[in-house]
PDB file of C-alpha atoms in Angstrom:
ATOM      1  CA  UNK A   1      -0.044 -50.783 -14.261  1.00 59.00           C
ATOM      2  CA  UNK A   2      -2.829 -48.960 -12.334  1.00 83.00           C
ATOM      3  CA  UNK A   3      -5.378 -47.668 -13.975  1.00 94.00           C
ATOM      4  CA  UNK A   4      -7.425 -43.923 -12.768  1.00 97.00           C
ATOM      5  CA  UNK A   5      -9.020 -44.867  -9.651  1.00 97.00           C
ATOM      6  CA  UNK A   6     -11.995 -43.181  -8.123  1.00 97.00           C
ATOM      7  CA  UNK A   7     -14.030 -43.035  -4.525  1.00 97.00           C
ATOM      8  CA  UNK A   8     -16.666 -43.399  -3.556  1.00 97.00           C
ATOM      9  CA  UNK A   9     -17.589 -45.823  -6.189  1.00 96.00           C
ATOM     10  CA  UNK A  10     -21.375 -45.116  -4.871  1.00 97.00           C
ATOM     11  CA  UNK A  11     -22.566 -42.211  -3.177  1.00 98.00           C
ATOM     12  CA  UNK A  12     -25.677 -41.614  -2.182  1.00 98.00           C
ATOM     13  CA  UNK A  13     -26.806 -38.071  -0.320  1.00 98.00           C
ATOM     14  CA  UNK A  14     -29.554 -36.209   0.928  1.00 97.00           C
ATOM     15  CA  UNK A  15     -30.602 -33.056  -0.915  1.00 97.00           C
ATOM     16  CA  UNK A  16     -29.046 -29.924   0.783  1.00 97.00           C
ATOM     17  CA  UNK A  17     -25.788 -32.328   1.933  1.00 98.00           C
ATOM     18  CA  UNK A  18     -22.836 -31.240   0.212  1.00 98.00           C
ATOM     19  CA  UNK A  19     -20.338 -33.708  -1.439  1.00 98.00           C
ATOM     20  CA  UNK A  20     -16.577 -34.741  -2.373  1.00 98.00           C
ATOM     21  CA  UNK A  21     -15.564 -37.243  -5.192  1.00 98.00           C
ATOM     22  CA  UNK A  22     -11.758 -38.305  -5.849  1.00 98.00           C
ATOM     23  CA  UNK A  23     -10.085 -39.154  -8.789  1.00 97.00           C
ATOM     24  CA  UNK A  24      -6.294 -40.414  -8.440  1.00 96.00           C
ATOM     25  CA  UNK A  25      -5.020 -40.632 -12.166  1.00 96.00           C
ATOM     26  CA  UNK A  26      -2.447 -42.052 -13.491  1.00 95.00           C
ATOM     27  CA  UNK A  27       1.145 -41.383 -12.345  1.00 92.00           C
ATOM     28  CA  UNK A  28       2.538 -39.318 -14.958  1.00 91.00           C
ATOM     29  CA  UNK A  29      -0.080 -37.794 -16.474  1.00 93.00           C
ATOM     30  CA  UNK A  30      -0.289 -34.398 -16.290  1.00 91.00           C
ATOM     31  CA  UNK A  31      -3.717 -33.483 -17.571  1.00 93.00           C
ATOM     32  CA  UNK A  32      -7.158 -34.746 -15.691  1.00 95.00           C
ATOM     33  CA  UNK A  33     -10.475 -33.999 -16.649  1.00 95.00           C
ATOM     34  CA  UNK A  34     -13.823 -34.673 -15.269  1.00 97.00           C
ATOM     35  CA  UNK A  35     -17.467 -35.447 -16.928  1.00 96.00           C
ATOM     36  CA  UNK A  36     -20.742 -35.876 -15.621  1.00 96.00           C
ATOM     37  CA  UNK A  37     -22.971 -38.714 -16.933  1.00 94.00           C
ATOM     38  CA  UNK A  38     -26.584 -38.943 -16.768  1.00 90.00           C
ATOM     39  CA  UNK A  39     -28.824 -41.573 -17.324  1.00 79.00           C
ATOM     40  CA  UNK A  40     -28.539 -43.089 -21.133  1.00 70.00           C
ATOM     41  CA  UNK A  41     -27.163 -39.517 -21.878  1.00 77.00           C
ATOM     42  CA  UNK A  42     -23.637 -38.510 -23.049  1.00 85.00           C
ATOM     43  CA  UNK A  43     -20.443 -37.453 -21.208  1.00 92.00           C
ATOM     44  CA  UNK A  44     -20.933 -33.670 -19.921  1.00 92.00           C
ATOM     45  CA  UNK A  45     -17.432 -31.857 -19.477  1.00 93.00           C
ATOM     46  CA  UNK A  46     -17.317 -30.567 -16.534  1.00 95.00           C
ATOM     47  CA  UNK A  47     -13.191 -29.474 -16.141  1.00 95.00           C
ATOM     48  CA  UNK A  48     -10.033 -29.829 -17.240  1.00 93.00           C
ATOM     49  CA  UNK A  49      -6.377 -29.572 -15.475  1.00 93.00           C
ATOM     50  CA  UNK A  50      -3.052 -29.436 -17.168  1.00 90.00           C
ATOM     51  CA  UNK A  51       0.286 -29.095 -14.717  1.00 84.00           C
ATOM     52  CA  UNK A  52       0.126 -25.628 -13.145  1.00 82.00           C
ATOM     53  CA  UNK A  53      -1.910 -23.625 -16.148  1.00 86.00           C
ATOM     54  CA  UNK A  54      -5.391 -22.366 -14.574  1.00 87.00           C
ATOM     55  CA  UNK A  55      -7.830 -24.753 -15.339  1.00 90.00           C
ATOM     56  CA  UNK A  56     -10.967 -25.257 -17.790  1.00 91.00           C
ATOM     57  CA  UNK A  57     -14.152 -24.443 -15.552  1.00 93.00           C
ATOM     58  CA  UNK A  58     -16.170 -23.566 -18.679  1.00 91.00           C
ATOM     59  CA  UNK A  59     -18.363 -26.967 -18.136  1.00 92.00           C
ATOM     60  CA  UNK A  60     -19.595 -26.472 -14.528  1.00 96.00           C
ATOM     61  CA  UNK A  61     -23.049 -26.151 -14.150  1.00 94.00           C
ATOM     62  CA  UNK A  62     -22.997 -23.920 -11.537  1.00 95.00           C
ATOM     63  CA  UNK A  63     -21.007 -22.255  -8.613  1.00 96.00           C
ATOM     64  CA  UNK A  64     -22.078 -25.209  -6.340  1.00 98.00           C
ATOM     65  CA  UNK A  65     -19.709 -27.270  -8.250  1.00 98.00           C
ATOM     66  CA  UNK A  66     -15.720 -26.420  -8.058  1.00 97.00           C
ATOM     67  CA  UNK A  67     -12.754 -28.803  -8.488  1.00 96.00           C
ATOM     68  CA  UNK A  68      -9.538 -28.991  -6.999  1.00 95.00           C
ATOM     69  CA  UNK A  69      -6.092 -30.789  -8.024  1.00 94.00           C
ATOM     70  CA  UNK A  70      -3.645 -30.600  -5.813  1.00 83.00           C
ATOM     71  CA  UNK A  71      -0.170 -31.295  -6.402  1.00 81.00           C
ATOM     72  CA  UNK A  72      -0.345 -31.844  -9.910  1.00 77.00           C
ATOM     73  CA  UNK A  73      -2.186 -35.164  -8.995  1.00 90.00           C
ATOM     74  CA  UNK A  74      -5.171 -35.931  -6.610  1.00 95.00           C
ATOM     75  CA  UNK A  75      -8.082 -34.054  -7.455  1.00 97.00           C
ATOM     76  CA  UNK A  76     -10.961 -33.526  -5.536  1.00 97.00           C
ATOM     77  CA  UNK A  77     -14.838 -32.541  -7.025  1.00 98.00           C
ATOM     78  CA  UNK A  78     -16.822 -31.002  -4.347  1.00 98.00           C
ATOM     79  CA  UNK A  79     -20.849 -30.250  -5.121  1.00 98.00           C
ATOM     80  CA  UNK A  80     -22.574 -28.047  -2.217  1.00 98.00           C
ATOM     81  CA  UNK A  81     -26.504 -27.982  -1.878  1.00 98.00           C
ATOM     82  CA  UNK A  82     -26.512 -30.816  -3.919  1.00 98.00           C
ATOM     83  CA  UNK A  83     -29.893 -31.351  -5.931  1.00 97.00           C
ATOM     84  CA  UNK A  84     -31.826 -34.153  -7.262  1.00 96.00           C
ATOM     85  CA  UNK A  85     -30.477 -33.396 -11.219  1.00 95.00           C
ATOM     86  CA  UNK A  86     -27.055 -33.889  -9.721  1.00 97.00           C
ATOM     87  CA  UNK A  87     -27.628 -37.505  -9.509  1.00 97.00           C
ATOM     88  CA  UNK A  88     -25.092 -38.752 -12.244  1.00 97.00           C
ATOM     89  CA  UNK A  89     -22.112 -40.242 -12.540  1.00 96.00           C
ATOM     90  CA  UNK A  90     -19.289 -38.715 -12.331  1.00 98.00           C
ATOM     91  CA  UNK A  91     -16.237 -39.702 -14.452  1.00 97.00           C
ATOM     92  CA  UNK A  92     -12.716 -38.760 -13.825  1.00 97.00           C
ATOM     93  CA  UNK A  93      -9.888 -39.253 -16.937  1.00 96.00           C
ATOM     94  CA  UNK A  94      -6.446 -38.441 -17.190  1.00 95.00           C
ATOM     95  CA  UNK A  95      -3.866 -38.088 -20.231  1.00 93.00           C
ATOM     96  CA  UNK A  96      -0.637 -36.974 -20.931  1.00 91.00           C
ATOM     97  CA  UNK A  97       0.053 -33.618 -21.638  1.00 84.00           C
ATOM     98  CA  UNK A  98       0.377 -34.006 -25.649  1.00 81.00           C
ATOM     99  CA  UNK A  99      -1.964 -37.317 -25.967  1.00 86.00           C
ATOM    100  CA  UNK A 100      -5.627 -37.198 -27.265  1.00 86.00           C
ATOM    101  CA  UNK A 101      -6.191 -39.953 -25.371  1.00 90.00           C
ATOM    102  CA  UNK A 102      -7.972 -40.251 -21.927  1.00 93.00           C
ATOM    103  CA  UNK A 103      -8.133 -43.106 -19.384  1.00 95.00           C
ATOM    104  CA  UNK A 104     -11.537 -43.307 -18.076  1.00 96.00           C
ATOM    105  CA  UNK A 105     -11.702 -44.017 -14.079  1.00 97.00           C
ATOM    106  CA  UNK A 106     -14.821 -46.534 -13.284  1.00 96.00           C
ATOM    107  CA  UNK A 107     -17.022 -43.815 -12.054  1.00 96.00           C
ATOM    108  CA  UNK A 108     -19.044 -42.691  -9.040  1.00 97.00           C
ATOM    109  CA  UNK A 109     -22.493 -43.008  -9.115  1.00 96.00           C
ATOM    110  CA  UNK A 110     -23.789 -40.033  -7.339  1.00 98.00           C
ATOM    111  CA  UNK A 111     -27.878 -40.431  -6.065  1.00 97.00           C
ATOM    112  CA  UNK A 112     -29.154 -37.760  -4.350  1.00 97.00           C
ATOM    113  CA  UNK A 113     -32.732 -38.217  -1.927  1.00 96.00           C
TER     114      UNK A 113
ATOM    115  CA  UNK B   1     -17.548 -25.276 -30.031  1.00 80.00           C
ATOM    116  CA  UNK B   2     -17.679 -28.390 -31.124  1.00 87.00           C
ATOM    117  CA  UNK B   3     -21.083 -29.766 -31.425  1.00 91.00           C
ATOM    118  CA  UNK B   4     -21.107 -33.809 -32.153  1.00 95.00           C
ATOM    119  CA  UNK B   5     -24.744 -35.664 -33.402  1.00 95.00           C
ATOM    120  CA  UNK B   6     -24.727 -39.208 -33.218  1.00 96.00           C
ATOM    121  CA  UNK B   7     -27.152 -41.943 -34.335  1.00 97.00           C
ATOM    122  CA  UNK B   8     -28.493 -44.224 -33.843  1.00 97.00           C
ATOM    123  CA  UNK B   9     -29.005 -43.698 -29.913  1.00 95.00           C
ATOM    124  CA  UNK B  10     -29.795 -47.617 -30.054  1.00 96.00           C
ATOM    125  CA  UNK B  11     -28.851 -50.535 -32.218  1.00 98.00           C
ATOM    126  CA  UNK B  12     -29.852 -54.380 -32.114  1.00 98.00           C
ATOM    127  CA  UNK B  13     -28.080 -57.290 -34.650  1.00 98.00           C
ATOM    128  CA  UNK B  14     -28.078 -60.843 -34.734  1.00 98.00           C
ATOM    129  CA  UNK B  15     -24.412 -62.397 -33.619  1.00 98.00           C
ATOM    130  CA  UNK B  16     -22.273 -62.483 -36.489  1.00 98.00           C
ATOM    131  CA  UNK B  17     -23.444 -59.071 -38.487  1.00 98.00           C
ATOM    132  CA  UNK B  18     -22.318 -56.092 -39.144  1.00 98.00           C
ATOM    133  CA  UNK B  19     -23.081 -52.936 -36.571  1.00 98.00           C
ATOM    134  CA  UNK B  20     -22.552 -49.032 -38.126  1.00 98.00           C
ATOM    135  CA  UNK B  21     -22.168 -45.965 -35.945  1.00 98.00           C
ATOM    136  CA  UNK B  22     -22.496 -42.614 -37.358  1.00 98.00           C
ATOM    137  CA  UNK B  23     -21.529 -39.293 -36.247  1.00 98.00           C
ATOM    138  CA  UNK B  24     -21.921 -35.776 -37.403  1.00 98.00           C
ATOM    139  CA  UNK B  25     -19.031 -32.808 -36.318  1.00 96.00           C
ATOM    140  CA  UNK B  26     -19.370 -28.608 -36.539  1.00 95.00           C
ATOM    141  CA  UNK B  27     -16.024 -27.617 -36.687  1.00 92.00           C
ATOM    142  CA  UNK B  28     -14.523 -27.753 -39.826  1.00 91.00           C
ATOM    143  CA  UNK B  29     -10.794 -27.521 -38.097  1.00 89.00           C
ATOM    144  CA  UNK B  30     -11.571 -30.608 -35.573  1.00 92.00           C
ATOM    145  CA  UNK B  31      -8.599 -33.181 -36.841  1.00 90.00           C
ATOM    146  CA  UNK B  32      -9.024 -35.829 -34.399  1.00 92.00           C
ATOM    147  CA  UNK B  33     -12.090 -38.085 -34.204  1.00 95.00           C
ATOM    148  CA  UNK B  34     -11.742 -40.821 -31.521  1.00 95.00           C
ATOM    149  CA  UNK B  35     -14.383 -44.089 -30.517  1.00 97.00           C
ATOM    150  CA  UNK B  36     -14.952 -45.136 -27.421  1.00 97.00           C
ATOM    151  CA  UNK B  37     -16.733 -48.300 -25.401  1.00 97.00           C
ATOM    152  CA  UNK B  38     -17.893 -48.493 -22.472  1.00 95.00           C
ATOM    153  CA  UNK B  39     -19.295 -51.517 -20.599  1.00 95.00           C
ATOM    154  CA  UNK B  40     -21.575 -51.772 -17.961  1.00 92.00           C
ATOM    155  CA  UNK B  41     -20.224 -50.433 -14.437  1.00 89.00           C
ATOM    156  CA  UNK B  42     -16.906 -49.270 -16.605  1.00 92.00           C
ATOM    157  CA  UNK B  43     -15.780 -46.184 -17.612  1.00 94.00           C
ATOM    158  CA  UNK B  44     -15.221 -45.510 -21.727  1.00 96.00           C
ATOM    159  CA  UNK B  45     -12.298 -47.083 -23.342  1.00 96.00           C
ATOM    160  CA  UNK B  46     -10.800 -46.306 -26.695  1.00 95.00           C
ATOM    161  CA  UNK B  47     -10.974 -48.443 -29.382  1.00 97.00           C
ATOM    162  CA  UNK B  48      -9.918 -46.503 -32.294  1.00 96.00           C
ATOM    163  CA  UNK B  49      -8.954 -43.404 -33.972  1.00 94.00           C
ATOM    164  CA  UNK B  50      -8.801 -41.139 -37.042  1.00 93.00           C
ATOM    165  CA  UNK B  51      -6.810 -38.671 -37.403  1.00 89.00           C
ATOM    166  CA  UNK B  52      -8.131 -35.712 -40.424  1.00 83.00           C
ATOM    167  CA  UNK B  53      -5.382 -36.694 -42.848  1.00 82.00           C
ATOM    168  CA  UNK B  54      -6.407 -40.487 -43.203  1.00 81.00           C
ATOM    169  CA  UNK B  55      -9.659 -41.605 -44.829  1.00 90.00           C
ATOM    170  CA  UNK B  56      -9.876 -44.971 -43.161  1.00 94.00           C
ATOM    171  CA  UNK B  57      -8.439 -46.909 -40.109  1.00 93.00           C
ATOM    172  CA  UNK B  58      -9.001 -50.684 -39.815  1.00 96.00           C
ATOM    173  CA  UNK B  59      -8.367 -52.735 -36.659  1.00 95.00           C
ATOM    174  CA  UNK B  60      -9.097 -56.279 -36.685  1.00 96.00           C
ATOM    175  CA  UNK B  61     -12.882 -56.407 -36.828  1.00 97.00           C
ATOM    176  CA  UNK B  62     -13.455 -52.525 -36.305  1.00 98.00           C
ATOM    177  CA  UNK B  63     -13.009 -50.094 -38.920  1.00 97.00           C
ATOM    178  CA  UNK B  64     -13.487 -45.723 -38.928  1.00 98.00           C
ATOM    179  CA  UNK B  65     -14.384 -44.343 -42.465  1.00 97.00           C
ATOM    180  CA  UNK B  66     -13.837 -40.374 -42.065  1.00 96.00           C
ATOM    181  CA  UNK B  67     -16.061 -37.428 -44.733  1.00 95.00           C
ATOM    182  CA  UNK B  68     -13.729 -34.171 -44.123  1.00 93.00           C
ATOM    183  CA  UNK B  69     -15.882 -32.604 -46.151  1.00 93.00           C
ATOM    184  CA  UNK B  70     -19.268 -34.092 -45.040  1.00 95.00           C
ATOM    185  CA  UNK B  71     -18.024 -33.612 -41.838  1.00 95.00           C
ATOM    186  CA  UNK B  72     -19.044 -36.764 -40.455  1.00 95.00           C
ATOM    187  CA  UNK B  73     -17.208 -40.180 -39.331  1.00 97.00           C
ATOM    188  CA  UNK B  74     -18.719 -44.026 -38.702  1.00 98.00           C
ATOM    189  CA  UNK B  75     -17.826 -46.993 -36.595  1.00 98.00           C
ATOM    190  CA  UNK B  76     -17.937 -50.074 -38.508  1.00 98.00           C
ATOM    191  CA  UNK B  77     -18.201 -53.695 -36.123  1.00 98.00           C
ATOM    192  CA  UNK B  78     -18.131 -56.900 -38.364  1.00 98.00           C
ATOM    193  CA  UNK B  79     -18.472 -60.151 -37.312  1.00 98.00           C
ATOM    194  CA  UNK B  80     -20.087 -59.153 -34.117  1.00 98.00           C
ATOM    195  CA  UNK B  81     -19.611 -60.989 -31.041  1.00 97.00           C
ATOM    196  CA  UNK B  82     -22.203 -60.902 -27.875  1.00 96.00           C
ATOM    197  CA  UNK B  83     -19.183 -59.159 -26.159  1.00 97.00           C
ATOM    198  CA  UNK B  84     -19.284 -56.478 -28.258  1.00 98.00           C
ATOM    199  CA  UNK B  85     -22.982 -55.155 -26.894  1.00 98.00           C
ATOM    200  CA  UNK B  86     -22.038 -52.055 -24.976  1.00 97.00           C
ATOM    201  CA  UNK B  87     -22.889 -48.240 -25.205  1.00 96.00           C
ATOM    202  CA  UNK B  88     -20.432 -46.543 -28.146  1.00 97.00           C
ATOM    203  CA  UNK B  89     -18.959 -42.921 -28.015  1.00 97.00           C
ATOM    204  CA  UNK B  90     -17.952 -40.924 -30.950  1.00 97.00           C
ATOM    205  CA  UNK B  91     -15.778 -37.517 -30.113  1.00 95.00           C
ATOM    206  CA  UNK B  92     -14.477 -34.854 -31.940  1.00 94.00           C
ATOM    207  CA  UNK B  93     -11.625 -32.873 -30.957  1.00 88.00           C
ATOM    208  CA  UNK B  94     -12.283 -29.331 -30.260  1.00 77.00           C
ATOM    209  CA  UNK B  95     -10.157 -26.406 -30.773  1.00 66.00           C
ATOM    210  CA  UNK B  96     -10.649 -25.342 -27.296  1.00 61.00           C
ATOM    211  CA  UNK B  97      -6.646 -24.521 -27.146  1.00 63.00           C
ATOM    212  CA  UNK B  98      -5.508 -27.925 -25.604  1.00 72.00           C
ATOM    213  CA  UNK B  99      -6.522 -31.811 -26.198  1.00 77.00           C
ATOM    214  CA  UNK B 100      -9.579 -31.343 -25.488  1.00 83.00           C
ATOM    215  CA  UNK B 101     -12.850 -33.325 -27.087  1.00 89.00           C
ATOM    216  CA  UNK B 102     -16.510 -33.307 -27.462  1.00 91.00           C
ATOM    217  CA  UNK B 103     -18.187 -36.816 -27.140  1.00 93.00           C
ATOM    218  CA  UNK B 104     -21.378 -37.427 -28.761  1.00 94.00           C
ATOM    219  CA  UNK B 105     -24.582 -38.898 -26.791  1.00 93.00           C
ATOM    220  CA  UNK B 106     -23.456 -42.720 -26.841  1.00 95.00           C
ATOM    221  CA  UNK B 107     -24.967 -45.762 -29.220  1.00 97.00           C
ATOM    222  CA  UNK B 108     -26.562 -48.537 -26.774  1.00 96.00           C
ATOM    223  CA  UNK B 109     -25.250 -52.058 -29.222  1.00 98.00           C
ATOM    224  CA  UNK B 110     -26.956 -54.705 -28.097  1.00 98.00           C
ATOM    225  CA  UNK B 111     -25.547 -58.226 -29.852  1.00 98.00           C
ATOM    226  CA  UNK B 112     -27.985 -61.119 -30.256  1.00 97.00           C
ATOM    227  CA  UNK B 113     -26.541 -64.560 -29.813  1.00 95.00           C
TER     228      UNK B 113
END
């Protein structure tokens, strides 16, 4: 079936420019998270969704970054005034509700000039 | 939180030998230790996983030995295959009220034919 799916798969901004990134997970899952990966570095958590609870902001870096599901599904991560040490990439998973396990999307590769 | 060490950050070996990943938790009351791949241009993929009530998990050629009260967990790859070079993630689950998990900073393998 489909996988978690994820545009732009390359992004690249000017400094100042703000920026959306979509993640469609899996039907079915109710959870989604996102993580932010550097260069050879490890996967940052950024947030978490479950259903309708308020979500997990505790990872974002800052109040440029904020998150949005709606629906229950599509979720949108928007970064304003982005900066060069947001280049990353940014990695979208979903699970279900009770599972451990998350489905990794493919990324997007976020530069910023 | 959780807080997840894991070494080494790189790892070379010939086609055919054995490759070991080892990771280091905090919380003595994580129960759920998953391993991840991820290939180039991909996002991470599980592989395996331990649960805190089972010592050892074998699947085919990959095997997870887990030290409750060392508090640390390894990746075991025998017979390795060139398709097996990739970067590896170790995670811990955190007791952050939901599924949540902390991933460690990512083993580059690199298989030598």
């Amino acid at each position: 079936g489909a996988g978690v799916s994820q545009s732009p798969s390359n992004k690249v901004t000017e400094k100042g420019k703000d920026v959306e990134l979509r993640c469609d997970p899996i039907s079915g899952h109710t959870a989604l998270y996102w993580y932010r990966q550097s260069l050879g570095q490890g996967l940052e958590f950024l947030i978490y969704f479950q259903g309708n609870s308020a979500p997990d902001k505790s990872g974002l870096p800052s109040d440029r970054f904020s998150a949005e599901r709606t629906g229950g599904s599509v979720s949108t991560l928007t970064i304003q005034r982005t900066q060069q040490e947001d280049s990353a990439v940014y990695l979208c998973a979903s699970s279900f509700a009770d599972s451990y396990e998350q489905y990794f999307g493919p990324g997007t590769r976020l530069t910023v000039t | 939180g959780e807080n997840v060490e894991q070494h080494p950050s790189t790892l070379s070996v010939q086609e055919g030998d054995s490759a070991v990943i080892k990771c280091t938790y905090s919380d003595s009351a994580s129960n759920y230790f998953p391993w991840y791949k991820q290939e180039l241009g991909k996002g991470p993929q599980l592989i395996i996983d331990i649960r805190s009530n089972v010592g050892e998990k074998k699947d085919q050629r990959i095997a997870v030995t887990l030290n409750k009260t060392a508090k640390h967990f390894s990746l075991h790859i025998t017979e390795t295959q060139p398709e097996d070079s990739a970067v590896y993630f170790c995670a811990a689950s955190d007791s952050g009220g939901y599924q949540k998990v902390t991933f460690g900073t990512g083993t580059k393998l690199q298989v030598i034919p």
